[in-house]
Tab-separated table of N, CA, C and O in Angstrom:
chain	number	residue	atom	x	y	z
A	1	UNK	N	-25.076	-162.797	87.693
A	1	UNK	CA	-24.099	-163.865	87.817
A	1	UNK	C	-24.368	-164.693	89.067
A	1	UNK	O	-24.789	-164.126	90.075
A	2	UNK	N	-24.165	-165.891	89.053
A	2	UNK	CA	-24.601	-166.737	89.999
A	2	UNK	C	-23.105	-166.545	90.801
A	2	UNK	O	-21.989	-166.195	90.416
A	3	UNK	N	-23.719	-166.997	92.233
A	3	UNK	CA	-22.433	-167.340	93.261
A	3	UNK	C	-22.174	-168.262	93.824
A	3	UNK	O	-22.971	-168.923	94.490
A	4	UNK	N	-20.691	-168.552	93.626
A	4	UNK	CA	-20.093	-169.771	93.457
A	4	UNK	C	-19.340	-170.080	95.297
A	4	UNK	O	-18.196	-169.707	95.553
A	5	UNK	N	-20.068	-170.659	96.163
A	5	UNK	CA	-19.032	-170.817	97.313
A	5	UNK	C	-18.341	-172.068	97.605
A	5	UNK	O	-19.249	-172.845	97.902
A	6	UNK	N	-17.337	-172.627	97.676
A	6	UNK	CA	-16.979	-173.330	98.126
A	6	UNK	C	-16.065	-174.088	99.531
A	6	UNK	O	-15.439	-173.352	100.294
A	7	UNK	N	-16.083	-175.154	99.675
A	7	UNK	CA	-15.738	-175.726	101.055
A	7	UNK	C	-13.641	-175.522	101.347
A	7	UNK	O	-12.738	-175.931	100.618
A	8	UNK	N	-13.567	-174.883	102.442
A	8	UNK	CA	-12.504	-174.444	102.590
A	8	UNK	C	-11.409	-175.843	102.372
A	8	UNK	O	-10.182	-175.790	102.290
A	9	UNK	N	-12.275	-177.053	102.314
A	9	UNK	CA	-10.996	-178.308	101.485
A	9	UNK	C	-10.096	-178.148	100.531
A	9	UNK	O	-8.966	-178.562	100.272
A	10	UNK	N	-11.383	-177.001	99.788
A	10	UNK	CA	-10.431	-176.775	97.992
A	10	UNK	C	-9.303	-175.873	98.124
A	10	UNK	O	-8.554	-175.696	97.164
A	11	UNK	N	-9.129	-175.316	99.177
A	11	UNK	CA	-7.879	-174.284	99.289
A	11	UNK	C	-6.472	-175.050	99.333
A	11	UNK	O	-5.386	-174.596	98.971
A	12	UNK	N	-6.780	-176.480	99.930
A	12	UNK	CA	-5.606	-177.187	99.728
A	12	UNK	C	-5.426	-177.127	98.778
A	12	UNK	O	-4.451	-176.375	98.792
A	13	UNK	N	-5.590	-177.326	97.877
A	13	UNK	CA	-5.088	-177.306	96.052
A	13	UNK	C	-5.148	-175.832	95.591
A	13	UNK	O	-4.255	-175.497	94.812
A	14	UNK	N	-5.812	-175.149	95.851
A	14	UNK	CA	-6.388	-173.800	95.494
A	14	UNK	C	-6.219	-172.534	96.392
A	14	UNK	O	-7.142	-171.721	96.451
A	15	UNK	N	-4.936	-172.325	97.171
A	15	UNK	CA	-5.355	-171.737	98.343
A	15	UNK	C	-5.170	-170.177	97.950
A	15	UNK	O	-4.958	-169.439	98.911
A	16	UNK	N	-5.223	-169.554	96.634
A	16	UNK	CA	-6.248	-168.348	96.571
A	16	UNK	C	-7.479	-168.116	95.918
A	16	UNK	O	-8.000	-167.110	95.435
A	17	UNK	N	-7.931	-169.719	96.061
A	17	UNK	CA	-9.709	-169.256	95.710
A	17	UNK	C	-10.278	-168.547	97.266
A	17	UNK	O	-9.973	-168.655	98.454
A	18	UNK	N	-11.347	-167.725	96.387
A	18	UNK	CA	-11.794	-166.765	97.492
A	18	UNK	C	-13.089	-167.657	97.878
A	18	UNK	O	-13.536	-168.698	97.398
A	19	UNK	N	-13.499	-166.843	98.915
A	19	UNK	CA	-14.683	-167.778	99.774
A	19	UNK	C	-16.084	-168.099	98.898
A	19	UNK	O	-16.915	-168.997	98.758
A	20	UNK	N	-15.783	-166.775	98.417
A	20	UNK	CA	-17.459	-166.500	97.432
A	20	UNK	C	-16.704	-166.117	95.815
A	20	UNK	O	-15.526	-165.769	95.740
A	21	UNK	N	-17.268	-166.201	95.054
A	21	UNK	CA	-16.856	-165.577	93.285
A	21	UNK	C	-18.269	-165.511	92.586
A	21	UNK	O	-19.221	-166.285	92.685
A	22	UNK	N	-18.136	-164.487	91.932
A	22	UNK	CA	-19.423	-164.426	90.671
A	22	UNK	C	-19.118	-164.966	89.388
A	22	UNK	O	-18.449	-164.243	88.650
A	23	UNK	N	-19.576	-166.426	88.840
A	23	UNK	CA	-19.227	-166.271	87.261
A	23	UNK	C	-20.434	-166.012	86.512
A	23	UNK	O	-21.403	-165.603	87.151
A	24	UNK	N	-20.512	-166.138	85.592
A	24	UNK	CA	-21.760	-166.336	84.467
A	24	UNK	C	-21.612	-167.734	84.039
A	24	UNK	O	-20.586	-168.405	83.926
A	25	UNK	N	-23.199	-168.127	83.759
A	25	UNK	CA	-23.005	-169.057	83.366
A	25	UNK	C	-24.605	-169.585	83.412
A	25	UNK	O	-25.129	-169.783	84.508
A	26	UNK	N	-25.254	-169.772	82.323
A	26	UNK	CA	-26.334	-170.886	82.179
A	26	UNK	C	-26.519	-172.350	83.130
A	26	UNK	O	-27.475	-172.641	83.849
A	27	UNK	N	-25.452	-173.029	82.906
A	27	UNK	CA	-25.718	-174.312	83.477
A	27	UNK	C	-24.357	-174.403	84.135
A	27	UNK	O	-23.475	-173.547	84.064
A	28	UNK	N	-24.304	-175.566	84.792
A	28	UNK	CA	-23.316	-176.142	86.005
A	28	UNK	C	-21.967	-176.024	84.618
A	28	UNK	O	-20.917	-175.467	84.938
A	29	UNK	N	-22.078	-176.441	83.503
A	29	UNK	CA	-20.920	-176.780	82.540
A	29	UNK	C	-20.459	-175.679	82.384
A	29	UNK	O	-19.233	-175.584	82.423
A	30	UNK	N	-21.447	-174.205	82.103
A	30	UNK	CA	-20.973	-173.352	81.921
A	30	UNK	C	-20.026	-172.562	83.265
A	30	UNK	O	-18.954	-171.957	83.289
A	31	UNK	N	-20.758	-172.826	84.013
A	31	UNK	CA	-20.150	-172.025	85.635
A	31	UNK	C	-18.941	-173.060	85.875
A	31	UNK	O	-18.113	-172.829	86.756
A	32	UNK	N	-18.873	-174.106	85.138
A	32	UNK	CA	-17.434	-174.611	86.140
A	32	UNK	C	-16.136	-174.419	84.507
A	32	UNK	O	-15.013	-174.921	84.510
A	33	UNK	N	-16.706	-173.617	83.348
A	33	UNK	CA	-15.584	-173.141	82.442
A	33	UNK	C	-15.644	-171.490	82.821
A	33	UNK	O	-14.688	-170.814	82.440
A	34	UNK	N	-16.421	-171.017	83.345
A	34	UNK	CA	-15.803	-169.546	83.851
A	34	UNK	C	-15.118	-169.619	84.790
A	34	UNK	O	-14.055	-169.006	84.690
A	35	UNK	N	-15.350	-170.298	85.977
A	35	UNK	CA	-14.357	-170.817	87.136
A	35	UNK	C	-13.028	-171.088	86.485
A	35	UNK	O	-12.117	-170.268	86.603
A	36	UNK	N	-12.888	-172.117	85.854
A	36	UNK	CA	-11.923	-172.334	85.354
A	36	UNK	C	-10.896	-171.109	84.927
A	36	UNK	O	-9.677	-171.057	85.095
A	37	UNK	N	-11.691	-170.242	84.385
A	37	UNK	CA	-10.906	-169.290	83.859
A	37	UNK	C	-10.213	-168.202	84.096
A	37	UNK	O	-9.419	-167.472	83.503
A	38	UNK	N	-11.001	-168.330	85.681
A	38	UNK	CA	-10.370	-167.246	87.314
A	38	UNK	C	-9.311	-168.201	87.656
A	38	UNK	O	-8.156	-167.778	87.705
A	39	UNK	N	-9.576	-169.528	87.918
A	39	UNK	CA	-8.897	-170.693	88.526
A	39	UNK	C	-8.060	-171.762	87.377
A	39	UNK	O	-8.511	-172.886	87.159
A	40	UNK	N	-6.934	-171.309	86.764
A	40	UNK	CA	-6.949	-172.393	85.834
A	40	UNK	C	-6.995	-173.546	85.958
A	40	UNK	O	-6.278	-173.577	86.959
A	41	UNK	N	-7.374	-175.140	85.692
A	41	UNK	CA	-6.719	-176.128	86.338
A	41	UNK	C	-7.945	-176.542	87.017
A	41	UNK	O	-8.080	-177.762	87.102
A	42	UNK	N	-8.815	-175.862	87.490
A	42	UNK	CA	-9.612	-176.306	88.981
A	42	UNK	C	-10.780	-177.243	88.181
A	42	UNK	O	-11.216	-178.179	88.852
A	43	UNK	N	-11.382	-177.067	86.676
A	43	UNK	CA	-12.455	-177.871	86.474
A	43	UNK	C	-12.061	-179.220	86.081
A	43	UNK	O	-12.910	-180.073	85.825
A	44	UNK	N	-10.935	-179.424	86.029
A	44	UNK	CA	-10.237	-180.832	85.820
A	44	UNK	C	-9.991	-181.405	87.372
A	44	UNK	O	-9.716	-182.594	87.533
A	45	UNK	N	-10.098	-180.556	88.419
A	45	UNK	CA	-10.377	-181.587	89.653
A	45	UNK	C	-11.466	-181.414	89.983
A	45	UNK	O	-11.702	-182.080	90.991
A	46	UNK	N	-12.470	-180.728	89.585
A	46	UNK	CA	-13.900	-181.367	89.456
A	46	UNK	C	-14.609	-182.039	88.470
A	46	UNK	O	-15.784	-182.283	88.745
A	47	UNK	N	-14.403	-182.216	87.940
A	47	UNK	CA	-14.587	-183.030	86.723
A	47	UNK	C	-13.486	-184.149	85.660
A	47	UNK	O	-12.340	-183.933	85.263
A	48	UNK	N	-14.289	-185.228	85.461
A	48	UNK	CA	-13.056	-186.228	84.975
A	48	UNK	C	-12.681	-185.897	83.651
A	48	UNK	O	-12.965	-184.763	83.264
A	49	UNK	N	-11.873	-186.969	82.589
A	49	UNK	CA	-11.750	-186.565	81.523
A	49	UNK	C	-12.480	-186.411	80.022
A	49	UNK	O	-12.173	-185.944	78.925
A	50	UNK	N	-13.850	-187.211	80.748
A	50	UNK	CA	-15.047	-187.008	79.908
A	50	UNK	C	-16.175	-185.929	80.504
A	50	UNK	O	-17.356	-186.122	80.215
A	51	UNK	N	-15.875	-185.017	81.174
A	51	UNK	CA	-16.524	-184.040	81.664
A	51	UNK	C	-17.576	-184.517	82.829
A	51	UNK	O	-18.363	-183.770	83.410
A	52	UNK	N	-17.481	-185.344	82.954
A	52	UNK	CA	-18.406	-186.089	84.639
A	52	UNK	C	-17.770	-185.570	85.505
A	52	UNK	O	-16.568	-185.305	85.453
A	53	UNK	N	-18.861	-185.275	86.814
A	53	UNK	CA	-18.684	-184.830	87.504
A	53	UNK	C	-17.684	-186.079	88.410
A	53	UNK	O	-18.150	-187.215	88.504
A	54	UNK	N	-16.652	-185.836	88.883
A	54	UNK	CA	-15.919	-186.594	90.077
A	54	UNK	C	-16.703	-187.359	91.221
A	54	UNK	O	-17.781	-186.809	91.442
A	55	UNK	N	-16.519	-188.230	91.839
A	55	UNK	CA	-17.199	-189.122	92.033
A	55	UNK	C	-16.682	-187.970	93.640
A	55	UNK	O	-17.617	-187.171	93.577
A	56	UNK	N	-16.187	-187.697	94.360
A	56	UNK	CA	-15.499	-187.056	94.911
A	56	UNK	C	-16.271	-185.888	95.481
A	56	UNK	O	-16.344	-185.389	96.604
A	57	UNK	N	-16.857	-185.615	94.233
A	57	UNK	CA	-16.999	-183.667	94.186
A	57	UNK	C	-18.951	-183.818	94.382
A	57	UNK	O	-19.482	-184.910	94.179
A	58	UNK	N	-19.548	-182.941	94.668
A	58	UNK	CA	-21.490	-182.768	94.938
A	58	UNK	C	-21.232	-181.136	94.790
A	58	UNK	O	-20.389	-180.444	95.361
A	59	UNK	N	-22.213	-180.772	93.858
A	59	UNK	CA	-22.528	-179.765	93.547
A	59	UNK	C	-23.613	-179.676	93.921
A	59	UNK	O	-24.336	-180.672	93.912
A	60	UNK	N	-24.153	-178.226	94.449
A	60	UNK	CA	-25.845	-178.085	94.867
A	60	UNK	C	-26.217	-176.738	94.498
A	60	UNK	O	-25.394	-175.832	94.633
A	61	UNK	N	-27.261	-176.537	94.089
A	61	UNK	CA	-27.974	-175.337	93.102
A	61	UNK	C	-28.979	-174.690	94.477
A	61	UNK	O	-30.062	-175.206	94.752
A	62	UNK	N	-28.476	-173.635	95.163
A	62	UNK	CA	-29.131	-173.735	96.475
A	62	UNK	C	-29.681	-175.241	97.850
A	62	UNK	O	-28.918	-175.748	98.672
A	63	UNK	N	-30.310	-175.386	97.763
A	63	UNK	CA	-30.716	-176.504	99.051
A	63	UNK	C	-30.496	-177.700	97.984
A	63	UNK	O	-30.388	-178.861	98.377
A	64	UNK	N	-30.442	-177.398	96.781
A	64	UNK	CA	-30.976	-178.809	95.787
A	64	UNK	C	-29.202	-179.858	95.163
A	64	UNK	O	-28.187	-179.179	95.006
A	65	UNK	N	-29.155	-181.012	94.970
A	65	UNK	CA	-27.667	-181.648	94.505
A	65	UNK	C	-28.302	-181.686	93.323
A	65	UNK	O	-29.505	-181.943	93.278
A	66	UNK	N	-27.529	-181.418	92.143
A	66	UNK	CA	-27.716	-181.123	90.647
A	66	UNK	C	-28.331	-182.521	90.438
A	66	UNK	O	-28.442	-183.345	91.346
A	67	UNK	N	-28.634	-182.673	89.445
A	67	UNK	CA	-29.412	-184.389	89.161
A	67	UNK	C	-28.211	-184.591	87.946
A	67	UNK	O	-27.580	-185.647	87.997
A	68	UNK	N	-27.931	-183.775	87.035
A	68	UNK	CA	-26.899	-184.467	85.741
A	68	UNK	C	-25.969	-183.875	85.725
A	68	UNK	O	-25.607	-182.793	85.261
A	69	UNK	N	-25.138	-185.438	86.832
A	69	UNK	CA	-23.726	-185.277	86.755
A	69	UNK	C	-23.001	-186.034	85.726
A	69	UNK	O	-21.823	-186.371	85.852
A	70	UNK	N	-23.798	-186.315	84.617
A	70	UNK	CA	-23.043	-186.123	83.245
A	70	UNK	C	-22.492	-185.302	81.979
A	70	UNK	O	-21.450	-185.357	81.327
A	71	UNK	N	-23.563	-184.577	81.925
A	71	UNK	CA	-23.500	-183.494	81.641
A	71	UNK	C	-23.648	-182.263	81.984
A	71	UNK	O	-23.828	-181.357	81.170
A	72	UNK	N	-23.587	-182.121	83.172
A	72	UNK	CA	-23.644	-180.925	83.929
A	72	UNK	C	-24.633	-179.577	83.544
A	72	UNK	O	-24.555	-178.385	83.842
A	73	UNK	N	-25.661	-180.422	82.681
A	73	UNK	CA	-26.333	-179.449	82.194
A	73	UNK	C	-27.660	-178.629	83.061
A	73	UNK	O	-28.531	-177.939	82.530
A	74	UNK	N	-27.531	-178.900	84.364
A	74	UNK	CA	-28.477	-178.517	85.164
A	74	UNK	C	-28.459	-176.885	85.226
A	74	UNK	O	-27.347	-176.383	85.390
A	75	UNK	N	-29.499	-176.069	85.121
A	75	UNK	CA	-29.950	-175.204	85.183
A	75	UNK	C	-29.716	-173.916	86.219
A	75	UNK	O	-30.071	-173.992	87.395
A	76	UNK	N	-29.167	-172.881	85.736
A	76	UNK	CA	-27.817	-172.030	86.717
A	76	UNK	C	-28.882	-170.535	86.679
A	76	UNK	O	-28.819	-169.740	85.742
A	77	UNK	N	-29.775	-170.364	87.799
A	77	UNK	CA	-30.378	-168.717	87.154
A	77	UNK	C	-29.484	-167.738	87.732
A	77	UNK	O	-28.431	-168.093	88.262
A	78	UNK	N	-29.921	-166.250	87.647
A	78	UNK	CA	-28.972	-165.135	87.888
A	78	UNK	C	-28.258	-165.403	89.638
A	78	UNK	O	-27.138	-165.638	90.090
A	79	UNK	N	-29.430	-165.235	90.120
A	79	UNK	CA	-29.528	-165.400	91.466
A	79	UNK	C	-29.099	-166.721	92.182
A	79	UNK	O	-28.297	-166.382	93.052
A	80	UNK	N	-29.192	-167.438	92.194
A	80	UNK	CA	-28.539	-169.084	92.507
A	80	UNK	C	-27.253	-168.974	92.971
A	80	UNK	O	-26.310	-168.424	92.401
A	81	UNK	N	-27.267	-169.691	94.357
A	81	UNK	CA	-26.555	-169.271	94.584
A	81	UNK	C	-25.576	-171.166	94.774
A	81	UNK	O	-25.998	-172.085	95.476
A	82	UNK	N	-24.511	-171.195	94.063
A	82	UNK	CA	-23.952	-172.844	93.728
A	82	UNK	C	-22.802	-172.933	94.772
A	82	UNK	O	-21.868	-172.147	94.932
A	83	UNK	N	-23.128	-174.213	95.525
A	83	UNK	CA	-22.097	-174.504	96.458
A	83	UNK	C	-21.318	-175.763	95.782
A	83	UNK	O	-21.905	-176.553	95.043
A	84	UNK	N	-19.480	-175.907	96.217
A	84	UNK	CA	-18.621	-176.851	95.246
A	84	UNK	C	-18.273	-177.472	96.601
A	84	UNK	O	-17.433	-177.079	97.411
A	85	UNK	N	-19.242	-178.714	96.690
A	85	UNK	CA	-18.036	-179.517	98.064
A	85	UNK	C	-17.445	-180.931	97.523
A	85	UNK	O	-17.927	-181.868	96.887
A	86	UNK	N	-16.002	-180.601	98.151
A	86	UNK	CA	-15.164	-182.443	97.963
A	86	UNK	C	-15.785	-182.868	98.755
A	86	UNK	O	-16.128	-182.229	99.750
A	87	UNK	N	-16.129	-184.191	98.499
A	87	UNK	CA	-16.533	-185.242	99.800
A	87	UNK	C	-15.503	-185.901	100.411
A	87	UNK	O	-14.519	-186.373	99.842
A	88	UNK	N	-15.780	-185.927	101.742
A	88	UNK	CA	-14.467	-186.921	102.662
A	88	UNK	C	-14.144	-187.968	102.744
A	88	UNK	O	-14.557	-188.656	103.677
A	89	UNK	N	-13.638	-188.265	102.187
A	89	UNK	CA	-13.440	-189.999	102.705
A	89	UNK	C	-12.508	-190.099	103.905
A	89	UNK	O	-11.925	-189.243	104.571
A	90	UNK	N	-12.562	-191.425	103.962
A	90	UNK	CA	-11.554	-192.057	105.059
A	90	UNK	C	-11.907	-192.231	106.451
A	90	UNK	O	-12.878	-191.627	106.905
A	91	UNK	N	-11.194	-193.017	107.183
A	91	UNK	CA	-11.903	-193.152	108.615
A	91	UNK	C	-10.697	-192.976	109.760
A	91	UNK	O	-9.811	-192.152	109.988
A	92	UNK	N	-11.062	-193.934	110.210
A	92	UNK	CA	-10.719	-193.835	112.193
A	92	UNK	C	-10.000	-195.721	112.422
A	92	UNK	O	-10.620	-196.763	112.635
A	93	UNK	N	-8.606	-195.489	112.265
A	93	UNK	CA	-8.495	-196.747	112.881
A	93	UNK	C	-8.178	-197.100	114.384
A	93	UNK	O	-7.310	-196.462	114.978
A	94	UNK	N	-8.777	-197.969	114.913
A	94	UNK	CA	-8.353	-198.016	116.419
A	94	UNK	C	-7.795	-199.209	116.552
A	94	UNK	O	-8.232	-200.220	116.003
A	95	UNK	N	-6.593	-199.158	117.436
A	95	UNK	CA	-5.689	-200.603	117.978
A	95	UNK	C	-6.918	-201.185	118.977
A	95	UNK	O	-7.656	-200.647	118.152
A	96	UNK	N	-7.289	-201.421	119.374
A	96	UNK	CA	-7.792	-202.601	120.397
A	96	UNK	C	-6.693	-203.607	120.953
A	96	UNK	O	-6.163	-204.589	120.434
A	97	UNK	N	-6.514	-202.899	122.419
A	97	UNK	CA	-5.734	-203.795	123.133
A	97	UNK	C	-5.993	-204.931	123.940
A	97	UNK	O	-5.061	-205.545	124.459
């Protein structure tokens, strides 16, 4: 089973996902419907309502960012180890006096 870690952001929404989880799963589609199934709810904030990945969300298959974030069909082996990060937005406003 591959291992799934993600960025302590998702606890805001999720705050008993654990640091690390094992699912099964062939490809990114498959690992984010076993997730789902520890986490109910959670592959609908990574993914929109046509199954794309969130404009929001970067998935990476060890050092590598998946290439098809349409179909999430990128390639999941035993060992792989898959990191789930939200990306940040937003900035810094400063008054200037």
């Amino acid at each position: 089973m591959a291992k799934i870690k993600f960025t302590n952001l998702l606890r805001r929404f999720y705050p008993h996902l654990a640091e690390q989880i094992e699912v099964p799963g062939n490809t990114i589609a498959q690992v984010l419907e076993a997730l789902n199934q520890q986490y109910p709810g959670i592959r609908d904030y990574l993914v929109d309502e046509r199954g794309k990945l969130r404009q929001h969300v970067n998935i990476f298959i060890g050092e590598e960012l998946i290439q098809d974030k349409d179909t999430l069909q990128d390639t999941v082996e035993e060992q792989d180890e898959v990191f789930i990060l939200q990306a940040i937005s937003g900035g810094c406003s400063l008054k200037v006096i």
